[in-house]
Amino acid sequence: DSGVTQTPKHLITATGQRVTLRCSPRSGDLSVYWYQQSLDQGLQFLIQYYNGEERAKGNILERFSAQQFPDLHSELNLSSLELGDSALYFCASSVDPGSHTYEQYFGPGTRLTVT
Amino acid sequence: GESVGLHLPTLSVQEGDNSIINCAYSNSASDYFIWYKQESGKGPQFIIDIRSNMDKRQGQRVTVLLNKTVKHLSLQIAATQPGDSAVYFCAENGGGGTSYGKLTFGQGTILTVHP
């Protein structure tokens, strides 16, 4: 158990809908990262937040957005869903990206299926 | 066109053998590298990391080797066990600055250990 929690574990929804994925980082970790893992693209970095502020962005679609709240939990919002958005979405956390290690602890993931 | 899944490299070994998993990274500015293990249905799990000022780092039953000249990373697992069966990913941080903490993952290698 990494200490990172994600809800829900599974999500099935229809095209055009909007969903919110939730992540609670390890206790004490200030950074949260979101990744998408699909069969054809592998594990792709989406976005990073540090202590409530956006720190880095990957190839995140405009239909996707995220935020980190004062209690450090994070939410990833996916809207106007398409079939191709079906994937595993992982959240990871780390203490501080500027510390001596970049070790990120991954949650168990949310499996999103868009039908 | 129709998308196809990634064709991951595979490595099959007998229990007790040593395993070597290779990874070519792309960004010569990367100064931090990390290996993750992902078991079926779980999130990636940290194995070992190495900074660019090192050539070799050892952990428990694992060793990571870094060759910056050819941008190559390898993970050696000693006395491989059936529990080591998983997909192994290397990741690089792409250098410092605002992108530090943002990891770029390789496609992964499937390791199968036969009893």
PDB file of C-alpha atoms in Angstrom, chain A:
ATOM      1  CA  ASP A   1       0.000   0.000   0.000  1.00  0.00           C
ATOM      2  CA  SER A   2       1.568   3.268  -1.181  1.00  0.00           C
ATOM      3  CA  GLY A   3      -0.537   5.507   1.046  1.00  0.00           C
ATOM      4  CA  VAL A   4      -2.085   7.243  -1.978  1.00  0.00           C
ATOM      5  CA  THR A   5      -5.816   6.688  -2.308  1.00  0.00           C
ATOM      6  CA  GLN A   6      -7.963   7.120  -5.384  1.00  0.00           C
ATOM      7  CA  THR A   7     -11.705   6.989  -5.840  1.00  0.00           C
ATOM      8  CA  PRO A   8     -13.620   5.564  -7.507  1.00  0.00           C
ATOM      9  CA  LYS A   9     -11.835   2.362  -8.468  1.00  0.00           C
ATOM     10  CA  HIS A  10     -13.989   1.849 -11.535  1.00  0.00           C
ATOM     11  CA  LEU A  11     -16.123   4.265 -13.503  1.00  0.00           C
ATOM     12  CA  ILE A  12     -18.327   3.521 -16.482  1.00  0.00           C
ATOM     13  CA  THR A  13     -19.941   6.400 -18.293  1.00  0.00           C
ATOM     14  CA  ALA A  14     -21.228   7.440 -21.692  1.00  0.00           C
ATOM     15  CA  THR A  15     -19.671   9.622 -24.352  1.00  0.00           C
ATOM     16  CA  GLY A  16     -20.239  13.322 -23.827  1.00  0.00           C
ATOM     17  CA  GLN A  17     -20.454  12.987 -20.050  1.00  0.00           C
ATOM     18  CA  ARG A  18     -18.252  14.544 -17.371  1.00  0.00           C
ATOM     19  CA  VAL A  19     -16.567  12.729 -14.498  1.00  0.00           C
ATOM     20  CA  THR A  20     -14.411  13.657 -11.527  1.00  0.00           C
ATOM     21  CA  LEU A  21     -11.625  11.477 -10.221  1.00  0.00           C
ATOM     22  CA  ARG A  22     -10.362  12.012  -6.723  1.00  0.00           C
ATOM     23  CA  CYS A  23      -6.942  11.517  -5.178  1.00  0.00           C
ATOM     24  CA  SER A  24      -5.626  11.818  -1.638  1.00  0.00           C
ATOM     25  CA  PRO A  25      -1.832  11.977  -1.447  1.00  0.00           C
ATOM     26  CA  ARG A  26       0.347  10.350   1.187  1.00  0.00           C
ATOM     27  CA  SER A  27       0.398  12.182   4.461  1.00  0.00           C
ATOM     28  CA  GLY A  28       2.945  14.980   4.235  1.00  0.00           C
ATOM     29  CA  ASP A  29       3.302  14.919   0.459  1.00  0.00           C
ATOM     30  CA  LEU A  30       2.762  18.310  -1.140  1.00  0.00           C
ATOM     31  CA  SER A  31       2.943  17.334  -4.804  1.00  0.00           C
ATOM     32  CA  VAL A  32       0.299  15.476  -6.733  1.00  0.00           C
ATOM     33  CA  TYR A  33       0.687  14.135 -10.247  1.00  0.00           C
ATOM     34  CA  TRP A  34      -1.874  12.721 -12.645  1.00  0.00           C
ATOM     35  CA  TYR A  35      -1.055  10.115 -15.279  1.00  0.00           C
ATOM     36  CA  GLN A  36      -3.081   8.362 -17.937  1.00  0.00           C
ATOM     37  CA  GLN A  37      -2.292   4.782 -18.900  1.00  0.00           C
ATOM     38  CA  SER A  38      -3.815   3.428 -22.065  1.00  0.00           C
ATOM     39  CA  LEU A  39      -3.040   0.401 -24.187  1.00  0.00           C
ATOM     40  CA  ASP A  40      -1.809   2.402 -27.156  1.00  0.00           C
ATOM     41  CA  GLN A  41      -0.051   5.293 -25.409  1.00  0.00           C
ATOM     42  CA  GLY A  42       1.467   3.744 -22.324  1.00  0.00           C
ATOM     43  CA  LEU A  43       1.861   5.801 -19.157  1.00  0.00           C
ATOM     44  CA  GLN A  44       1.557   9.517 -19.935  1.00  0.00           C
ATOM     45  CA  PHE A  45       2.062  12.449 -17.595  1.00  0.00           C
ATOM     46  CA  LEU A  46      -0.907  14.810 -17.526  1.00  0.00           C
ATOM     47  CA  ILE A  47      -0.363  17.462 -14.867  1.00  0.00           C
ATOM     48  CA  GLN A  48       1.346  18.211 -11.559  1.00  0.00           C
ATOM     49  CA  TYR A  49       0.267  20.340  -8.617  1.00  0.00           C
ATOM     50  CA  TYR A  50       2.415  21.462  -5.747  1.00  0.00           C
ATOM     51  CA  ASN A  51       0.817  22.844  -2.604  1.00  0.00           C
ATOM     52  CA  GLY A  52      -2.259  23.977  -4.468  1.00  0.00           C
ATOM     53  CA  GLU A  53      -0.577  25.459  -7.522  1.00  0.00           C
ATOM     54  CA  GLU A  54      -0.090  24.013 -10.965  1.00  0.00           C
ATOM     55  CA  ARG A  55       3.603  23.146 -11.395  1.00  0.00           C
ATOM     56  CA  ALA A  56       3.956  21.285 -14.699  1.00  0.00           C
ATOM     57  CA  LYS A  57       1.765  20.252 -17.561  1.00  0.00           C
ATOM     58  CA  GLY A  58       2.031  17.365 -19.972  1.00  0.00           C
ATOM     59  CA  ASN A  59      -0.109  16.537 -22.978  1.00  0.00           C
ATOM     60  CA  ILE A  60      -3.325  17.162 -21.131  1.00  0.00           C
ATOM     61  CA  LEU A  61      -6.360  17.781 -23.296  1.00  0.00           C
ATOM     62  CA  GLU A  62      -8.285  21.024 -22.934  1.00  0.00           C
ATOM     63  CA  ARG A  63     -11.326  18.923 -21.970  1.00  0.00           C
ATOM     64  CA  PHE A  64      -9.399  17.800 -18.888  1.00  0.00           C
ATOM     65  CA  SER A  65      -8.658  19.938 -15.863  1.00  0.00           C
ATOM     66  CA  ALA A  66      -7.381  19.392 -12.369  1.00  0.00           C
ATOM     67  CA  GLN A  67      -7.028  21.185  -9.092  1.00  0.00           C
ATOM     68  CA  GLN A  68      -5.460  20.667  -5.707  1.00  0.00           C
ATOM     69  CA  PHE A  69      -7.353  21.784  -2.643  1.00  0.00           C
ATOM     70  CA  PRO A  70      -6.055  23.311   0.618  1.00  0.00           C
ATOM     71  CA  ASP A  71      -6.157  19.886   2.286  1.00  0.00           C
ATOM     72  CA  LEU A  72      -3.887  18.719  -0.596  1.00  0.00           C
ATOM     73  CA  HIS A  73      -6.310  16.263  -2.125  1.00  0.00           C
ATOM     74  CA  SER A  74      -6.692  16.610  -5.867  1.00  0.00           C
ATOM     75  CA  GLU A  75      -9.404  16.121  -8.414  1.00  0.00           C
ATOM     76  CA  LEU A  76      -9.108  15.419 -12.124  1.00  0.00           C
ATOM     77  CA  ASN A  77     -12.106  16.518 -14.156  1.00  0.00           C
ATOM     78  CA  LEU A  78     -12.727  14.934 -17.536  1.00  0.00           C
ATOM     79  CA  SER A  79     -15.461  16.423 -19.697  1.00  0.00           C
ATOM     80  CA  SER A  80     -17.065  15.779 -23.088  1.00  0.00           C
ATOM     81  CA  LEU A  81     -15.796  12.251 -22.784  1.00  0.00           C
ATOM     82  CA  GLU A  82     -14.858  10.281 -25.868  1.00  0.00           C
ATOM     83  CA  LEU A  83     -14.314   6.570 -26.353  1.00  0.00           C
ATOM     84  CA  GLY A  84     -10.585   7.191 -26.558  1.00  0.00           C
ATOM     85  CA  ASP A  85     -10.554   8.560 -23.014  1.00  0.00           C
ATOM     86  CA  SER A  86     -11.072   5.048 -21.693  1.00  0.00           C
ATOM     87  CA  ALA A  87      -7.938   4.320 -19.696  1.00  0.00           C
ATOM     88  CA  LEU A  88      -6.460   3.868 -16.260  1.00  0.00           C
ATOM     89  CA  TYR A  89      -5.883   7.165 -14.490  1.00  0.00           C
ATOM     90  CA  PHE A  90      -3.231   7.198 -11.812  1.00  0.00           C
ATOM     91  CA  CYS A  91      -2.479   9.743  -9.189  1.00  0.00           C
ATOM     92  CA  ALA A  92       0.957   9.904  -7.605  1.00  0.00           C
ATOM     93  CA  SER A  93       2.390  12.030  -4.836  1.00  0.00           C
ATOM     94  CA  SER A  94       5.805  13.090  -3.648  1.00  0.00           C
ATOM     95  CA  VAL A  95       7.159  15.181  -0.832  1.00  0.00           C
ATOM     96  CA  ASP A  96       8.638  17.981  -2.853  1.00  0.00           C
ATOM     97  CA  PRO A  97       9.807  17.865  -6.458  1.00  0.00           C
ATOM     98  CA  GLY A  98      12.796  19.945  -5.495  1.00  0.00           C
ATOM     99  CA  SER A  99      13.978  17.556  -2.811  1.00  0.00           C
ATOM    100  CA  HIS A 100      16.808  15.072  -3.153  1.00  0.00           C
ATOM    101  CA  THR A 101      14.541  12.484  -4.680  1.00  0.00           C
ATOM    102  CA  TYR A 102      11.779  12.595  -7.210  1.00  0.00           C
ATOM    103  CA  GLU A 103      10.306   9.350  -5.971  1.00  0.00           C
ATOM    104  CA  GLN A 104       6.617   9.361  -6.699  1.00  0.00           C
ATOM    105  CA  TYR A 105       4.199   7.049  -4.918  1.00  0.00           C
ATOM    106  CA  PHE A 106       1.359   5.844  -7.092  1.00  0.00           C
ATOM    107  CA  GLY A 107      -2.208   5.149  -6.101  1.00  0.00           C
ATOM    108  CA  PRO A 108      -4.142   2.072  -7.279  1.00  0.00           C
ATOM    109  CA  GLY A 109      -5.721   3.955 -10.162  1.00  0.00           C
ATOM    110  CA  THR A 110      -9.216   4.612 -11.477  1.00  0.00           C
ATOM    111  CA  ARG A 111     -10.313   2.571 -14.459  1.00  0.00           C
ATOM    112  CA  LEU A 112     -12.505   4.722 -16.698  1.00  0.00           C
ATOM    113  CA  THR A 113     -14.600   3.087 -19.365  1.00  0.00           C
ATOM    114  CA  VAL A 114     -16.449   5.324 -21.799  1.00  0.00           C
ATOM    115  CA  THR A 115     -19.210   3.583 -23.754  1.00  0.00           C
TER     116      THR A 115
END
